[in-house]
């Protein structure tokens, strides 16, 4: 995509565990256009978090990017020094993680934590940062912001802490917000409120958003485009309407069918019989082959490339055309 804000190409990330190499991300490519919201879905362990952590330079433990490119506004993030990346992260790219308790400093007042990012990134003077913090607290729905400014994280509920995280992430008006399961730890009502807040902020500022979610409902209500991951690879990516009308990967179809089966009260992705496994070898055949109702001999021998099957619609399946006509 020529005018993409973020372009990730052929990203590979590995971990080492004793003798083993874990192939967590195996050639992931995607892009995010200005103002676009991309939803990344897939079962646990499919490499969603590791993909974005790799791009942001936030891999833990033995994690290492071994190949690929991640350009933000044309700047190669994977080659930046730590300080340079820290500069972009927090200023141009806001990040929200699942559990705010691990991301907030328990010994620092909420307001000071929100101000800190603005001061570090020279976004505002101390006075302007204070005023903006009060505005942000109001905007994310925290009542009595001037007194709440002085509270510590433990004095807030889970939903309120997540609102604080959102305020911190958007404080410097980033062009891109990356949210990894931002509502999973919250109860359903609070989830809805936090998503509505993200929706409002997105519309107001036209920032781009990448949201990782287990919840298919969140993906389909909130996103312009959906990308499905499996075994550290992109299985399918399409604009929402196309994704809903013409799914072309058996895994996507399985995910969607499971949603209909379990109903709206439990929209968490728990689909197709079988489980994902940690890959200790790079995939050489279709990683989904053991669970796929469409599998043929060739699927055991060939790694399907991500290829175009329609306008902005990409799929990694040897039999995508047949799968699509079967589903339609
Ligand atoms: N710090 C780590 N050390 C070793 N392996 C890791 C580490 N972090 C992730 N992995 C492995 O990388 C793979 C992808 O993990 P990742 O966290 O990206 O999955 P995910 O799709 O985000 O899953 P979830 O939905 O559960 O958050 C998994 O096999 C996981 O075990
Ligand atoms: S390539 Fe073969 S095994 Fe893989 S998803 Fe397509 S049909 Fe199924
Ligand atoms: Mg994750």
mmCIF file of C-alpha atoms in Angstrom, residues 66 94 153 168 263:
data_model
loop_
_atom_site.group_PDB
_atom_site.id
_atom_site.type_symbol
_atom_site.label_atom_id
_atom_site.label_comp_id
_atom_site.label_asym_id
_atom_site.label_seq_id
_atom_site.Cartn_x
_atom_site.Cartn_y
_atom_site.Cartn_z
ATOM 1 C CA UNK A 66 15.554 -12.680 12.397
ATOM 2 C CA UNK A 94 0.557 4.760 21.301
ATOM 3 C CA UNK A 153 -3.385 2.869 40.369
ATOM 4 C CA UNK A 168 -1.518 7.724 28.406
ATOM 5 C CA UNK A 263 -23.848 -17.612 20.092
#
